[in-house]
Amino acid sequence: MTDLREITFAETDLDALKDAEGRVAVFVNGAGQLGRGARRLNRLTRGAVERAVAGEAFAKASQGDVVTLAFPVGMAADAVDIIKLERRADVAEARKAGAIVARLAGSSAVTVLGETLTRLPELVLGLALRGYGFTARRSDKGKPLAPARILCGKPDETEAACKAALAVAEGVFFTRDLVNEPANVLTTTEFATRLEGLRDLGVEVEVLEEDKLAELGMGALLCVGQGSVSPSKVVVMRWKGAEGDPLALVGKGVVFDTGGISLKPAGGMEDMTMDMGGAGVVSGVMKALALRKAPAHVVGLVGLVENMPSGSAVRPGDVVTSMKGDTIEVINTDAEGRLVLADVLWYAQEHVKPAAMVDLATLTGACIIALGHENAAVLSNDDGLADAFLKAAGAEGEGAWRLPMGKAYDDQLKSNIADMKNVGGRPAGTITAAQFLRRFVKDDVPWVHLDIAGVASLKSDSTLAPKGATGWGVMALDRLVRDRFESTETGGA
């Protein structure tokens, strides 16, 4: 796994500043007022910091803008980065500032004067998240990241306050690594093996193989992978940090999607290594919960398959029977993710007995057409759970937008020969996909469906991640667990 940058915490002192290697980052508010650490830094640089923030350019600068002093006199550092940031910056601004520090530092060591900031843990989270780089498949792994040192007034308290945030960052990194891996490395078997590694953190992990899936009647899931040499699997991960009925997180894990017999165009097909993004997010959340010892009962379930064309592949026009017992006419083999989720959702309800369910999938191209790469689509049968997720996503700065559901959309799934079709045509494709899944959710189970097709992986850098896998959803779902599903009476995990 890609490791987080090492981050340590210490008291602010002149020697730490004078001898700091790499870069030093300091934060100054819009009024140009220097905190205690900045004043010490100013003395070391013979007034250079004060001169830099006294000019008109700094006054007109926006939050997060940087003035850099290269090779400052009196210091060992290569540069001092003066970042404009208010003492009471909001969460997004603090995380962005941390990401700026990480981007400027690159692989170099960095010392951060953070004593003036009220949201220092958020800045540390941004620093950690933006330090990610996926180099596992390169012969040149690049330079390892040198440590970051946070100088502050109460280092022990600050380190304790940052512990949970850094656990979530590790979960995000786990998700990014999974989503970034090529399909010849992250096969269904390799994916399951990596999830079995979560046992070391106290997660109970069970892998259901194809014979068990057939015994359970998972004909919808199994039909997707029947054209591939990689065996289909379902992995069940249980974090029992509290008693009571669990929250179930269900993820689509199509390790590669050719479209099957309904073959995708060649251009861009290489991106379909990320079609297991939903399962990747579920996996990252489970790791984060275990690392921070969350007092919650959460079960993650992922359906792992590969959708390939071959002589044994499912065909358009075939009819398959789901675990629920409903029959499905497969109109388009490229609408495979909903077939996987249908059986895993039903398994979760029959065997896990959840208090609520959230599923995640890179499910529809229509979602990208509707919402671009800024928001995931949120669809639900329960206003309370949907609102709770939207609140959590908003608090974590992860874009999400709710779309409607209804009978008219459901009618688009009518089949002449089976209980339903797996597609409803081009109109409202994201919604009809959710309506399909809704048929496999019991009426008394609160459920949210998240279509993350546009946000799981990006072609350009975002604020907290380089281009590629984003880890979108790990922070929002961890927040949802904290806000709605944690207990004060812990279990035995």
CSV table of N, CA, C and O in Angstrom, one decimal, residues 316-383:
chain,number,residue,atom,x,y,z
A,316,PRO,N,-26.9,-10.7,-24.8
A,316,PRO,CA,-28.1,-9.9,-24.8
A,316,PRO,C,-29.3,-10.8,-25.2
A,316,PRO,O,-29.2,-11.6,-26.1
A,317,GLY,N,-30.4,-10.7,-24.4
A,317,GLY,CA,-31.5,-11.6,-24.6
A,317,GLY,C,-31.6,-12.7,-23.7
A,317,GLY,O,-32.7,-13.4,-23.5
A,318,ASP,N,-30.5,-13.0,-23.0
A,318,ASP,CA,-30.5,-14.1,-22.0
A,318,ASP,C,-31.4,-13.7,-20.8
A,318,ASP,O,-31.5,-12.5,-20.5
A,319,VAL,N,-32.0,-14.6,-20.1
A,319,VAL,CA,-32.8,-14.4,-18.9
A,319,VAL,C,-32.1,-15.1,-17.7
A,319,VAL,O,-31.8,-16.3,-17.8
A,320,VAL,N,-31.8,-14.3,-16.7
A,320,VAL,CA,-31.1,-14.9,-15.5
A,320,VAL,C,-32.0,-14.7,-14.3
A,320,VAL,O,-32.9,-13.9,-14.3
A,321,THR,N,-31.8,-15.5,-13.3
A,321,THR,CA,-32.6,-15.5,-12.0
A,321,THR,C,-31.7,-15.0,-10.9
A,321,THR,O,-30.6,-15.5,-10.6
A,322,SER,N,-32.2,-13.9,-10.2
A,322,SER,CA,-31.5,-13.3,-9.1
A,322,SER,C,-31.6,-14.1,-7.8
A,322,SER,O,-32.5,-15.0,-7.8
A,323,MET,N,-30.8,-13.8,-6.8
A,323,MET,CA,-30.9,-14.5,-5.5
A,323,MET,C,-32.3,-14.2,-4.9
A,323,MET,O,-32.9,-15.1,-4.3
A,324,LYS,N,-32.9,-13.1,-5.2
A,324,LYS,CA,-34.3,-12.8,-4.7
A,324,LYS,C,-35.3,-13.7,-5.3
A,324,LYS,O,-36.3,-14.0,-4.7
A,325,GLY,N,-35.0,-14.2,-6.5
A,325,GLY,CA,-36.0,-15.1,-7.3
A,325,GLY,C,-36.6,-14.4,-8.5
A,325,GLY,O,-37.2,-15.0,-9.3
A,326,ASP,N,-36.3,-13.1,-8.6
A,326,ASP,CA,-36.9,-12.3,-9.8
A,326,ASP,C,-36.0,-12.7,-11.0
A,326,ASP,O,-34.8,-12.9,-10.9
A,327,THR,N,-36.7,-12.7,-12.1
A,327,THR,CA,-36.0,-13.0,-13.4
A,327,THR,C,-35.7,-11.7,-14.1
A,327,THR,O,-36.5,-10.7,-14.0
A,328,ILE,N,-34.5,-11.7,-14.8
A,328,ILE,CA,-34.0,-10.4,-15.4
A,328,ILE,C,-33.7,-10.7,-16.9
A,328,ILE,O,-32.9,-11.6,-17.1
A,329,GLU,N,-34.2,-10.0,-17.8
A,329,GLU,CA,-33.8,-10.1,-19.2
A,329,GLU,C,-32.7,-9.2,-19.4
A,329,GLU,O,-32.8,-7.9,-19.2
A,330,VAL,N,-31.5,-9.7,-19.8
A,330,VAL,CA,-30.3,-9.0,-20.1
A,330,VAL,C,-30.4,-8.3,-21.5
A,330,VAL,O,-30.2,-9.0,-22.5
A,331,ILE,N,-30.7,-7.1,-21.5
A,331,ILE,CA,-30.8,-6.4,-22.8
A,331,ILE,C,-29.4,-5.9,-23.2
A,331,ILE,O,-29.0,-6.0,-24.4
A,332,ASN,N,-28.6,-5.5,-22.3
A,332,ASN,CA,-27.3,-4.9,-22.6
A,332,ASN,C,-26.3,-5.5,-21.5
A,332,ASN,O,-26.5,-5.3,-20.3
A,333,THR,N,-25.3,-6.3,-22.0
A,333,THR,CA,-24.4,-6.9,-21.0
A,333,THR,C,-23.4,-5.8,-20.4
A,333,THR,O,-22.7,-6.1,-19.5
A,334,ASP,N,-23.4,-4.6,-21.0
A,334,ASP,CA,-22.6,-3.5,-20.4
A,334,ASP,C,-23.3,-2.8,-19.2
A,334,ASP,O,-22.8,-1.9,-18.6
A,335,ALA,N,-24.6,-3.2,-19.0
A,335,ALA,CA,-25.3,-2.7,-17.8
A,335,ALA,C,-25.2,-3.8,-16.7
A,335,ALA,O,-26.2,-4.4,-16.2
A,336,GLU,N,-23.9,-4.2,-16.4
A,336,GLU,CA,-23.6,-5.3,-15.5
A,336,GLU,C,-23.6,-5.0,-14.1
A,336,GLU,O,-23.8,-5.9,-13.2
A,337,GLY,N,-23.2,-3.8,-13.7
A,337,GLY,CA,-23.0,-3.4,-12.3
A,337,GLY,C,-24.2,-3.6,-11.5
A,337,GLY,O,-24.2,-4.1,-10.3
A,338,ARG,N,-25.4,-3.3,-12.1
A,338,ARG,CA,-26.6,-3.4,-11.3
A,338,ARG,C,-27.0,-4.9,-11.1
A,338,ARG,O,-27.6,-5.2,-10.1
A,339,LEU,N,-26.5,-5.8,-12.0
A,339,LEU,CA,-26.8,-7.2,-11.8
A,339,LEU,C,-25.9,-7.7,-10.6
A,339,LEU,O,-26.4,-8.5,-9.8
A,340,VAL,N,-24.7,-7.2,-10.5
A,340,VAL,CA,-23.9,-7.5,-9.3
A,340,VAL,C,-24.5,-7.0,-8.0
A,340,VAL,O,-24.6,-7.8,-7.0
A,341,LEU,N,-24.8,-5.8,-8.0
A,341,LEU,CA,-25.4,-5.1,-6.8
A,341,LEU,C,-26.7,-5.8,-6.4
A,341,LEU,O,-27.0,-5.9,-5.2
A,342,ALA,N,-27.5,-6.2,-7.3
A,342,ALA,CA,-28.8,-6.7,-7.0
A,342,ALA,C,-28.7,-7.9,-6.1
A,342,ALA,O,-29.4,-8.0,-5.0
A,343,ASP,N,-27.8,-8.8,-6.4
A,343,ASP,CA,-27.6,-10.0,-5.6
A,343,ASP,C,-26.9,-9.7,-4.3
A,343,ASP,O,-27.3,-10.3,-3.2
A,344,VAL,N,-25.9,-8.8,-4.3
A,344,VAL,CA,-25.2,-8.5,-3.0
A,344,VAL,C,-26.2,-7.7,-2.1
A,344,VAL,O,-26.1,-7.9,-0.8
A,345,LEU,N,-27.0,-6.8,-2.6
A,345,LEU,CA,-28.0,-6.1,-1.8
A,345,LEU,C,-28.9,-7.1,-1.1
A,345,LEU,O,-29.2,-7.0,0.1
A,346,TRP,N,-29.4,-8.1,-1.9
A,346,TRP,CA,-30.3,-9.1,-1.3
A,346,TRP,C,-29.6,-10.0,-0.3
A,346,TRP,O,-30.2,-10.3,0.8
A,347,TYR,N,-28.4,-10.4,-0.6
A,347,TYR,CA,-27.6,-11.1,0.4
A,347,TYR,C,-27.5,-10.4,1.7
A,347,TYR,O,-27.6,-10.9,2.8
A,348,ALA,N,-27.2,-9.1,1.6
A,348,ALA,CA,-27.0,-8.3,2.8
A,348,ALA,C,-28.2,-8.3,3.7
A,348,ALA,O,-28.2,-8.4,4.9
A,349,GLN,N,-29.4,-8.1,3.0
A,349,GLN,CA,-30.6,-8.1,3.8
A,349,GLN,C,-31.0,-9.4,4.4
A,349,GLN,O,-31.5,-9.5,5.5
A,350,GLU,N,-30.7,-10.5,3.7
A,350,GLU,CA,-31.0,-11.9,4.2
A,350,GLU,C,-30.1,-12.4,5.3
A,350,GLU,O,-30.5,-13.1,6.2
A,351,HIS,N,-28.8,-12.0,5.2
A,351,HIS,CA,-27.8,-12.6,6.0
A,351,HIS,C,-27.2,-11.6,7.0
A,351,HIS,O,-26.6,-12.0,8.0
A,352,VAL,N,-27.2,-10.3,6.8
A,352,VAL,CA,-26.6,-9.3,7.6
A,352,VAL,C,-27.7,-8.6,8.5
A,352,VAL,O,-27.4,-8.1,9.6
A,353,LYS,N,-28.9,-8.5,8.0
A,353,LYS,CA,-30.0,-7.8,8.6
A,353,LYS,C,-29.7,-6.4,9.0
A,353,LYS,O,-29.7,-6.0,10.2
A,354,PRO,N,-29.4,-5.5,8.0
A,354,PRO,CA,-28.9,-4.2,8.3
A,354,PRO,C,-30.0,-3.3,8.8
A,354,PRO,O,-31.1,-3.4,8.5
A,355,ALA,N,-29.5,-2.3,9.6
A,355,ALA,CA,-30.4,-1.2,10.0
A,355,ALA,C,-30.6,-0.2,8.8
A,355,ALA,O,-31.7,0.4,8.7
A,356,ALA,N,-29.7,-0.2,7.9
A,356,ALA,CA,-29.7,0.7,6.7
A,356,ALA,C,-28.7,0.2,5.8
A,356,ALA,O,-27.7,-0.5,6.1
A,357,MET,N,-28.8,0.6,4.5
A,357,MET,CA,-27.8,0.2,3.5
A,357,MET,C,-27.4,1.4,2.6
A,357,MET,O,-28.3,2.2,2.3
A,358,VAL,N,-26.2,1.4,2.2
A,358,VAL,CA,-25.7,2.4,1.2
A,358,VAL,C,-24.9,1.6,0.2
A,358,VAL,O,-24.0,0.8,0.6
A,359,ASP,N,-25.2,1.7,-1.1
A,359,ASP,CA,-24.4,1.1,-2.1
A,359,ASP,C,-23.7,2.1,-2.9
A,359,ASP,O,-24.2,3.3,-3.1
A,360,LEU,N,-22.6,1.7,-3.5
A,360,LEU,CA,-21.8,2.6,-4.3
A,360,LEU,C,-21.3,1.9,-5.5
A,360,LEU,O,-21.0,0.7,-5.5
A,361,ALA,N,-21.4,2.6,-6.7
A,361,ALA,CA,-21.0,2.0,-7.9
A,361,ALA,C,-20.7,3.1,-9.0
A,361,ALA,O,-21.3,4.1,-9.0
A,362,THR,N,-19.7,2.8,-9.8
A,362,THR,CA,-19.4,3.5,-11.0
A,362,THR,C,-20.4,3.0,-12.0
A,362,THR,O,-20.0,2.1,-12.8
A,363,LEU,N,-21.6,3.4,-11.9
A,363,LEU,CA,-22.7,2.6,-12.6
A,363,LEU,C,-23.1,3.1,-13.9
A,363,LEU,O,-23.3,2.3,-14.8
A,364,THR,N,-23.2,4.4,-14.2
A,364,THR,CA,-23.8,4.9,-15.4
A,364,THR,C,-23.0,6.1,-16.0
A,364,THR,O,-22.6,7.0,-15.3
A,365,GLY,N,-22.8,6.0,-17.3
A,365,GLY,CA,-22.2,7.2,-18.0
A,365,GLY,C,-23.2,8.3,-18.0
A,365,GLY,O,-22.8,9.5,-18.1
A,366,ALA,N,-24.5,8.0,-17.9
A,366,ALA,CA,-25.5,9.1,-17.8
A,366,ALA,C,-25.3,10.0,-16.6
A,366,ALA,O,-25.6,11.2,-16.6
A,367,CYS,N,-24.7,9.4,-15.5
A,367,CYS,CA,-24.4,10.2,-14.4
A,367,CYS,C,-23.4,11.3,-14.7
A,367,CYS,O,-23.5,12.5,-14.2
A,368,ILE,N,-22.4,11.0,-15.5
A,368,ILE,CA,-21.4,12.0,-15.9
A,368,ILE,C,-22.0,13.1,-16.8
A,368,ILE,O,-21.7,14.2,-16.6
A,369,ILE,N,-22.9,12.7,-17.6
A,369,ILE,CA,-23.6,13.6,-18.5
A,369,ILE,C,-24.4,14.6,-17.6
A,369,ILE,O,-24.5,15.8,-17.9
A,370,ALA,N,-25.1,14.0,-16.6
A,370,ALA,CA,-26.0,14.9,-15.8
A,370,ALA,C,-25.2,15.8,-14.8
A,370,ALA,O,-25.5,17.0,-14.6
A,371,LEU,N,-24.2,15.2,-14.2
A,371,LEU,CA,-23.5,15.9,-13.0
A,371,LEU,C,-22.0,16.2,-13.2
A,371,LEU,O,-21.4,16.8,-12.4
A,372,GLY,N,-21.5,15.8,-14.4
A,372,GLY,CA,-20.1,16.0,-14.6
A,372,GLY,C,-19.2,15.3,-13.6
A,372,GLY,O,-19.5,14.2,-13.1
A,373,HIS,N,-18.1,15.9,-13.3
A,373,HIS,CA,-17.1,15.3,-12.4
A,373,HIS,C,-17.1,16.0,-11.0
A,373,HIS,O,-16.2,15.8,-10.2
A,374,GLU,N,-18.1,16.8,-10.7
A,374,GLU,CA,-18.2,17.5,-9.5
A,374,GLU,C,-19.0,16.8,-8.4
A,374,GLU,O,-18.8,17.1,-7.2
A,375,ASN,N,-20.0,16.1,-8.8
A,375,ASN,CA,-20.9,15.5,-7.9
A,375,ASN,C,-21.2,14.0,-8.2
A,375,ASN,O,-21.4,13.7,-9.4
A,376,ALA,N,-21.4,13.2,-7.1
A,376,ALA,CA,-22.0,11.9,-7.3
A,376,ALA,C,-23.5,12.0,-7.2
A,376,ALA,O,-24.0,13.0,-6.6
A,377,ALA,N,-24.2,11.1,-7.8
A,377,ALA,CA,-25.7,11.1,-7.8
A,377,ALA,C,-26.1,10.3,-6.5
A,377,ALA,O,-25.6,9.3,-6.2
A,378,VAL,N,-27.1,10.9,-5.9
A,378,VAL,CA,-27.7,10.3,-4.7
A,378,VAL,C,-29.1,10.0,-4.9
A,378,VAL,O,-29.9,10.9,-5.3
A,379,LEU,N,-29.5,8.7,-4.8
A,379,LEU,CA,-30.9,8.3,-4.9
A,379,LEU,C,-31.3,7.4,-3.7
A,379,LEU,O,-30.5,6.6,-3.3
A,380,SER,N,-32.5,7.5,-3.3
A,380,SER,CA,-32.9,6.9,-2.0
A,380,SER,C,-34.3,6.7,-1.9
A,380,SER,O,-35.2,7.3,-2.5
A,381,ASN,N,-34.7,5.7,-1.0
A,381,ASN,CA,-36.0,5.4,-0.6
A,381,ASN,C,-36.4,6.0,0.8
A,381,ASN,O,-37.5,5.8,1.3
A,382,ASP,N,-35.4,6.8,1.4
A,382,ASP,CA,-35.6,7.3,2.7
A,382,ASP,C,-35.0,8.7,2.8
A,382,ASP,O,-33.8,8.9,2.7
A,383,ASP,N,-35.8,9.7,3.1
A,383,ASP,CA,-35.4,11.1,3.1
A,383,ASP,C,-34.4,11.3,4.2
A,383,ASP,O,-33.4,12.0,4.1
